[in-house]
Coordinates of C-alpha atoms in Angstrom, one line a residue:
M250 CA 106.4 99.0 68.4
K251 CA 105.4 95.6 67.4
W252 CA 103.7 93.1 69.7
S253 CA 103.4 90.1 67.3
R254 CA 106.2 87.8 67.1
G255 CA 108.9 89.1 64.9
T256 CA 111.2 87.4 62.6
F257 CA 114.3 88.1 64.6
S258 CA 115.9 85.2 66.6
L259 CA 117.6 86.5 69.7
V260 CA 120.0 83.7 69.5
A261 CA 121.0 84.7 66.0
L262 CA 120.9 88.3 67.1
L263 CA 123.3 87.7 69.9
A264 CA 125.6 85.8 67.6
L265 CA 125.7 88.5 64.9
C266 CA 125.6 91.9 66.5
A267 CA 128.6 93.8 67.6
T268 CA 129.6 93.8 71.1
L269 CA 128.4 96.7 73.4
I270 CA 130.3 97.1 76.6
L271 CA 128.5 98.2 79.6
P272 CA 128.6 97.1 83.3
A273 CA 127.2 93.5 83.6
A274 CA 124.0 92.5 85.3
V275 CA 122.7 95.9 86.3
S276 CA 119.3 94.9 87.1
A277 CA 118.1 96.7 90.3
Q278 CA 117.9 99.8 92.3
A279 CA 120.9 98.3 94.2
Q280 CA 123.5 96.2 92.6
F281 CA 125.2 93.3 94.3
V282 CA 128.6 91.8 93.4
L283 CA 129.4 88.3 94.5
V284 CA 132.8 87.8 95.9
N285 CA 133.2 84.0 95.4
L286 CA 135.6 82.7 98.1
D287 CA 135.3 79.2 96.9
A288 CA 136.6 80.2 93.3
G289 CA 139.4 77.7 92.4
T290 CA 138.6 75.1 95.1
G291 CA 136.3 72.8 93.3
L292 CA 134.1 73.1 96.4
G293 CA 130.9 75.1 97.4
L294 CA 130.2 77.7 94.8
D295 CA 132.9 76.2 92.5
D296 CA 131.6 72.6 92.9
P297 CA 131.8 70.7 89.4
T298 CA 129.5 67.9 90.3
A299 CA 127.0 67.3 87.5
V300 CA 123.5 67.7 88.3
A301 CA 120.2 67.9 86.4
P302 CA 118.4 71.5 86.1
V303 CA 116.0 71.6 89.0
G304 CA 112.8 73.9 89.6
G305 CA 113.6 76.5 87.0
N306 CA 117.2 76.6 87.8
P307 CA 119.2 75.9 84.5
G308 CA 122.6 75.1 86.1
T309 CA 124.1 71.9 85.3
T310 CA 126.7 71.7 88.1
L311 CA 126.2 72.1 91.9
G312 CA 128.3 75.2 91.8
Q313 CA 126.5 76.9 89.0
Q314 CA 123.1 76.2 90.6
R315 CA 124.2 77.7 93.8
L316 CA 125.5 80.7 91.9
N317 CA 122.2 81.0 90.2
V318 CA 120.3 81.1 93.4
F319 CA 122.6 84.1 94.7
Q320 CA 121.7 86.1 91.5
R321 CA 118.0 85.5 92.1
A322 CA 118.5 86.5 95.8
F323 CA 120.4 89.6 94.8
D324 CA 117.6 90.7 92.5
I325 CA 114.9 90.1 95.0
W326 CA 116.7 92.5 97.7
G327 CA 118.3 94.7 95.0
L328 CA 114.8 95.6 93.5
Q329 CA 113.7 97.1 96.8
L330 CA 116.9 98.7 98.1
N331 CA 118.2 102.1 96.7
S332 CA 121.9 102.4 96.5
V333 CA 124.2 104.0 94.1
V334 CA 127.0 102.0 95.7
P335 CA 127.5 98.3 94.6
I336 CA 127.2 95.9 97.6
R337 CA 130.0 93.4 97.6
V338 CA 129.2 90.1 99.2
Q339 CA 131.8 87.4 100.3
A340 CA 130.3 84.1 100.1
T341 CA 131.4 80.5 100.6
F342 CA 130.2 77.0 101.5
T343 CA 131.8 75.6 104.6
P344 CA 131.1 72.8 107.0
L345 CA 129.0 74.1 109.7
N346 CA 127.5 72.5 112.8
C347 CA 125.2 69.6 111.7
G348 CA 123.7 66.6 113.4
P349 CA 120.9 64.2 112.7
T350 CA 118.3 66.7 114.1
F351 CA 120.0 70.2 114.2
A352 CA 121.9 72.2 111.8
V353 CA 123.2 75.6 111.3
L354 CA 122.1 76.5 107.8
G355 CA 124.2 79.6 107.4
S356 CA 125.4 82.9 108.8
A357 CA 126.0 86.3 107.6
G358 CA 126.8 89.9 108.8
A359 CA 128.3 93.3 108.1
L360 CA 132.0 93.0 107.5
T361 CA 132.6 96.8 108.5
V362 CA 130.7 99.5 110.3
N363 CA 130.6 103.4 109.9
R364 CA 129.5 106.3 112.0
D365 CA 129.4 110.1 111.9
F366 CA 129.6 110.1 108.1
A367 CA 128.0 112.9 105.9
G368 CA 124.2 112.5 106.1
A369 CA 124.1 110.1 109.0
P370 CA 120.7 110.4 110.7
F371 CA 122.1 109.8 114.2
A372 CA 125.3 111.0 115.6
S373 CA 127.9 108.6 117.3
T374 CA 126.0 105.7 116.0
W375 CA 127.2 102.6 114.0
F376 CA 125.5 101.7 110.6
H377 CA 126.1 98.6 108.6
A378 CA 128.5 99.0 105.8
A379 CA 126.0 98.7 102.9
L380 CA 123.5 101.0 104.9
A381 CA 126.0 103.6 105.5
N382 CA 127.2 103.7 101.8
S383 CA 123.7 104.0 100.8
I384 CA 122.9 107.0 102.9
A385 CA 126.2 108.7 102.1
G386 CA 125.9 107.9 98.4
V387 CA 129.6 107.0 98.2
D388 CA 131.7 103.9 99.2
L389 CA 132.9 105.3 102.6
D390 CA 136.1 103.1 102.6
A391 CA 136.8 103.6 98.8
G392 CA 136.6 99.9 98.0
A393 CA 139.0 98.8 100.8
S394 CA 136.7 96.2 102.1
D395 CA 133.5 94.2 101.0
E396 CA 130.4 94.9 102.7
I397 CA 128.9 91.5 103.8
R398 CA 130.3 88.1 104.6
A399 CA 128.1 85.0 104.3
R400 CA 128.8 81.3 105.0
F401 CA 126.5 78.3 104.2
N402 CA 126.6 74.9 105.5
R403 CA 128.4 72.5 102.9
S404 CA 127.6 69.5 105.2
I405 CA 123.9 69.5 104.3
D406 CA 124.2 68.0 101.0
F407 CA 124.8 64.3 100.3
N408 CA 125.5 63.6 104.1
N409 CA 123.4 60.9 105.8
N410 CA 124.7 62.1 109.2
C411 CA 123.4 65.7 108.7
L412 CA 119.7 66.1 109.1
N413 CA 119.0 62.5 108.2
N414 CA 120.1 63.0 104.5
T415 CA 118.2 66.4 104.1
N416 CA 119.7 68.3 101.1
W417 CA 119.6 71.8 99.8
Y418 CA 117.1 72.5 97.2
Y419 CA 118.5 74.7 94.4
G420 CA 115.2 75.3 92.5
L421 CA 113.9 78.9 91.9
D422 CA 110.3 77.8 92.3
G423 CA 109.9 77.3 96.0
N424 CA 109.0 73.7 95.7
P425 CA 111.5 71.4 97.4
P426 CA 110.8 67.8 97.6
G427 CA 110.1 66.1 101.0
S428 CA 112.2 67.8 103.9
D429 CA 114.8 69.4 101.7
I430 CA 115.7 73.0 102.6
D431 CA 115.1 75.8 100.0
F432 CA 118.3 77.5 99.5
L433 CA 116.9 80.6 98.0
T434 CA 114.9 81.4 101.3
V435 CA 118.1 80.8 103.4
V436 CA 120.2 83.2 101.2
L437 CA 117.5 85.8 101.4
H438 CA 117.5 85.6 105.1
E439 CA 121.3 85.7 105.6
L440 CA 121.7 88.7 103.2
G441 CA 119.0 90.4 105.3
H442 CA 121.4 90.3 108.3
G443 CA 124.3 91.7 106.4
L444 CA 122.3 94.4 105.0
G445 CA 121.1 95.7 108.3
F446 CA 119.0 93.2 110.3
Q447 CA 121.7 92.8 112.9
S448 CA 122.4 94.3 116.4
F449 CA 126.0 95.0 117.2
V450 CA 125.7 94.9 121.0
D451 CA 127.1 92.1 123.1
E452 CA 124.0 90.7 124.5
A453 CA 125.7 88.6 127.1
T454 CA 127.3 91.6 128.6
G455 CA 125.2 94.6 127.3
T456 CA 128.3 96.4 126.1
L457 CA 128.3 98.6 123.1
L458 CA 130.6 98.0 120.0
A459 CA 133.7 100.2 120.7
G460 CA 131.6 102.2 123.2
F461 CA 129.1 103.4 120.6
D462 CA 125.5 102.7 120.0
D463 CA 124.3 101.2 116.8
I464 CA 121.2 102.1 114.8
W465 CA 119.3 99.1 116.3
N466 CA 119.5 100.7 119.7
W467 CA 117.4 103.6 118.7
F468 CA 114.4 101.3 117.9
L469 CA 114.8 98.4 120.2
G470 CA 112.7 98.9 123.2
D471 CA 111.8 97.0 126.6
A472 CA 108.2 97.1 127.7
T473 CA 109.1 96.3 131.3
L474 CA 111.9 98.8 131.7
L475 CA 110.1 101.3 129.4
K476 CA 113.3 102.3 127.9
L477 CA 115.0 102.2 124.4
W478 CA 118.3 100.4 124.2
V479 CA 120.1 103.7 123.5
N480 CA 119.0 104.7 126.9
M481 CA 119.9 101.7 128.9
T482 CA 122.8 100.6 131.0
N483 CA 124.9 97.5 130.1
A484 CA 122.9 95.5 132.9
E485 CA 119.6 96.8 131.5
R486 CA 120.5 95.5 128.0
V487 CA 121.5 92.1 129.4
F488 CA 118.1 91.9 131.2
S489 CA 116.2 93.1 128.0
A490 CA 117.8 90.5 125.7
I491 CA 116.2 87.7 127.5
N492 CA 112.9 89.5 128.6
T493 CA 110.8 87.1 126.6
G494 CA 107.6 88.7 125.2
N495 CA 108.7 92.2 126.3
L496 CA 111.5 93.1 123.7
V497 CA 110.0 95.0 121.0
W498 CA 110.7 97.0 117.8
T499 CA 109.4 100.5 118.2
G500 CA 110.1 101.8 114.6
P501 CA 107.1 103.6 113.1
N502 CA 107.2 101.7 109.9
V503 CA 106.9 98.2 111.3
T504 CA 104.6 99.5 113.9
A505 CA 102.1 100.5 111.3
Q506 CA 102.0 97.0 109.8
T507 CA 100.7 95.3 113.0
G508 CA 97.2 95.0 111.6
S509 CA 98.5 92.4 109.2
L510 CA 99.7 90.1 112.0
T511 CA 97.7 87.6 113.9
G512 CA 100.5 86.8 116.4
G513 CA 103.7 88.4 117.4
V514 CA 102.4 91.8 118.6
G515 CA 103.6 92.7 122.0
P516 CA 102.9 95.2 124.7
F517 CA 101.8 98.9 123.4
G518 CA 101.2 97.4 120.1
F519 CA 104.8 97.0 119.1
V520 CA 106.2 93.9 117.1
L521 CA 107.9 91.4 119.3
M522 CA 111.7 90.7 118.7
Y523 CA 113.4 87.2 119.7
A524 CA 114.5 87.2 123.2
P525 CA 114.6 83.7 124.6
N526 CA 115.9 82.9 128.2
P527 CA 118.4 81.6 128.1
L528 CA 120.3 83.8 125.7
E529 CA 120.9 82.2 122.2
P530 CA 124.1 84.0 120.9
G531 CA 123.9 84.7 117.3
S532 CA 120.0 84.4 117.2
S533 CA 118.8 86.6 120.3
V534 CA 117.7 90.1 119.3
S535 CA 118.7 90.1 115.8
H536 CA 115.5 88.4 114.6
F537 CA 111.7 88.8 114.7
D538 CA 110.2 86.6 117.5
T539 CA 109.0 83.1 116.5
S540 CA 105.5 84.1 117.5
L541 CA 104.8 86.3 114.6
T542 CA 102.0 85.0 112.4
P543 CA 102.2 84.7 109.4
N544 CA 105.7 83.7 109.7
E545 CA 108.5 86.2 108.6
L546 CA 111.6 85.6 106.7
M547 CA 113.6 87.2 109.5
E548 CA 112.7 84.8 112.3
P549 CA 115.5 82.8 113.9
S550 CA 114.9 79.4 112.4
F551 CA 113.6 78.1 109.0
T552 CA 109.8 78.2 109.2
N553 CA 108.6 78.7 105.7
L554 CA 109.3 79.0 102.0
T555 CA 109.2 82.5 101.0
T556 CA 110.7 85.1 98.4
D557 CA 109.1 87.9 100.2
I558 CA 111.2 90.0 102.6
G559 CA 108.2 90.7 104.6
L560 CA 108.4 93.1 107.7
A561 CA 112.1 93.4 107.1
F562 CA 111.0 96.1 104.3
E563 CA 109.5 98.3 107.0
L564 CA 112.2 97.6 109.5
F565 CA 114.9 98.6 106.9
Q566 CA 112.9 101.9 106.4
D567 CA 113.0 102.6 110.1
I568 CA 116.9 102.0 110.1
S569 CA 117.2 104.6 107.2
W570 CA 117.3 102.5 104.1
S571 CA 115.7 104.0 101.1
M572 CA 113.3 101.3 100.1
T573 CA 111.0 100.9 97.0
P574 CA 108.4 98.2 96.6
A575 CA 109.5 95.5 94.0
G576 CA 106.2 95.8 92.1
Y577 CA 106.3 94.4 88.6
S578 CA 109.8 93.2 88.2
L579 CA 112.0 91.4 85.8
Y580 CA 115.1 89.4 87.3
S581 CA 118.4 89.1 85.8
P582 CA 118.7 86.0 83.5
V583 CA 120.4 83.0 85.1
P584 CA 123.0 82.0 84.8
G585 CA 123.6 85.3 82.7
S586 CA 126.3 83.8 80.5
A587 CA 126.7 82.7 76.9
G588 CA 126.9 79.0 75.9
N589 CA 124.1 78.0 78.4
T590 CA 120.3 77.9 78.7
N591 CA 119.2 81.2 80.5
L592 CA 116.2 81.6 82.6
F593 CA 114.2 84.7 82.4
T594 CA 111.5 85.5 85.1
S595 CA 109.2 88.4 85.7
A596 CA 107.3 88.6 89.0
G597 CA 104.5 90.7 90.4
G598 CA 102.3 90.4 87.3
T599 CA 98.5 89.7 87.0
A600 CA 97.5 86.0 87.1
G601 CA 96.5 84.8 83.7
Q602 CA 97.6 88.2 82.0
D603 CA 100.3 88.1 79.4
T604 CA 103.8 89.3 80.0
F605 CA 105.7 90.5 77.0
L606 CA 109.5 90.0 77.4
I607 CA 111.1 92.7 75.0
F608 CA 115.0 93.3 74.1
G609 CA 117.2 95.5 72.5
L610 CA 120.8 96.8 72.2
A611 CA 120.5 100.4 73.2
G612 CA 118.6 102.7 75.6
G613 CA 115.9 105.1 74.5
V614 CA 112.2 106.1 75.0
T615 CA 109.8 104.0 73.2
P616 CA 105.9 104.4 73.8
I617 CA 104.2 101.3 74.8
P618 CA 101.2 100.8 72.4
G619 CA 97.7 101.4 73.9
C620 CA 99.3 102.9 77.2
P621 CA 99.4 106.6 76.8
G622 CA 102.3 108.1 78.7
V623 CA 103.9 104.6 79.5
N624 CA 107.3 104.3 77.9
S625 CA 109.8 101.5 77.4
A626 CA 113.7 102.4 78.3
I627 CA 114.8 100.5 75.2
A628 CA 115.3 102.0 71.8
A629 CA 113.6 100.0 69.0
P630 CA 112.7 97.0 71.2
Q631 CA 112.0 93.6 69.7
L632 CA 109.6 91.0 71.1
L633 CA 111.3 88.1 72.6
T634 CA 108.4 85.9 73.7
F635 CA 105.1 86.3 75.8
G636 CA 102.9 84.2 78.0
P637 CA 100.5 84.4 80.9
S638 CA 101.7 84.8 84.5
D639 CA 100.9 82.0 86.8
P640 CA 98.6 82.3 89.9
Q641 CA 101.6 83.7 91.8
G642 CA 102.2 86.5 88.9
I643 CA 105.2 84.8 87.8
F644 CA 106.3 84.0 84.2
N645 CA 109.2 82.1 83.4
F646 CA 111.0 81.5 80.0
S647 CA 114.1 79.5 79.2
L648 CA 116.4 80.4 76.3
P649 CA 119.6 78.9 75.0
I650 CA 122.1 81.7 74.3
G651 CA 124.9 80.7 71.9
A652 CA 128.6 80.8 72.9
G653 CA 129.2 83.3 70.3
A654 CA 127.3 85.8 72.2
A655 CA 130.0 86.1 74.9
G656 CA 130.6 89.8 75.5
L657 CA 127.4 91.2 74.0
T658 CA 125.3 93.4 76.3
V659 CA 121.5 93.3 75.6
L660 CA 118.7 95.2 77.3
F661 CA 115.5 93.6 78.6
E662 CA 112.1 94.6 80.0
A663 CA 108.8 92.9 80.9
V664 CA 105.5 94.6 79.7
E665 CA 102.1 93.7 81.0
L666 CA 99.8 95.4 78.4
S667 CA 96.5 94.7 80.2
S668 CA 97.6 96.8 83.0
C669 CA 100.1 99.1 81.2
Q670 CA 103.0 98.0 83.5
V671 CA 106.6 98.1 82.6
S672 CA 109.3 96.4 84.6
N673 CA 112.6 97.6 85.7
L674 CA 115.3 97.6 83.0
V675 CA 117.6 94.6 82.9
T676 CA 121.0 95.3 81.3
Q677 CA 123.0 92.0 80.9
T678 CA 126.3 91.2 79.5
F679 CA 126.6 87.6 78.5

């Protein structure tokens, strides 16, 4: 396997090679499928307004930049979730509540729930659809419905009456100008709700969904009542939902991480959940408390820029998601289509050490030179480019993909020779 730059041009190769038909954009342990509810409307994810590429996002229309952010968010979550069932996400931009000083950025949740399926770890308990499918290993409703619905505030962009002309930032580099809001962080947060960071109890009445507990009730506890929600009456759950400083998450995986927190650890060493008084419907209970320090992605309000899912990783382990740390990773190229400049990004590398991007047209087993026992999953790989990871361990490379490559499927990996790390395999149909 050669590590010097070869004479092959990927652009030429994509134009000349025969098309290989495989599923598109399989790049992670869990695959996401975007169901674009804006398609054909000329709005939101379909907005044709011309814009300049920004922050590593090569899109030249508002709609394409928004779609590119979704793909990056799908990769970040997908590289850490394990599921053989694709997760279908309905997404749209729509006007949501917005004023000079306050705005609803977005909302998301599970579209359906399941209980008492094969492999369910708790009986008579609701699980979010994507989680239930992952545990069962099959699509429990055979594709009859999507798993997640997400909405984002269309009023934020180019509106002087909304947050004093604050706009969404569609860059992928976490570097928004001024007070603009990082869209990637918000998409990651909302996807977290749809994937499982969500209670189904009516906190105002304490009633259970259709009379059954949900998976959260097995881990939400009250330090005053000394009970889990699964053991409470409706009235006790109403009390607990506003018992500020005493609503806690008792799951063992989250609790094991409290040593990394300098704020937000409550009674008995459990992590605090958001329980303001008065109740805040849509925010109460289904978030970490705002006192957590460092700030967490799954707090109720936008507090920091992050592509780290943080303690949500351990909370998902508690509720029975199979999780894998992302480690050294390669994201799907965005926008992932021919006739466009595509951004390739690896993450989790060693600052200052070279990342080698390799590609091929078929899977195989190819030894990595100088790394005994370490293999590429690409047959006869070729070197695309290489360069050092930045201080955050990220390496970015932009490449024009010709229109003649439409329909061609290419396999990509990132390799860090200095540490003998190989990323996940990305299979992309352009």
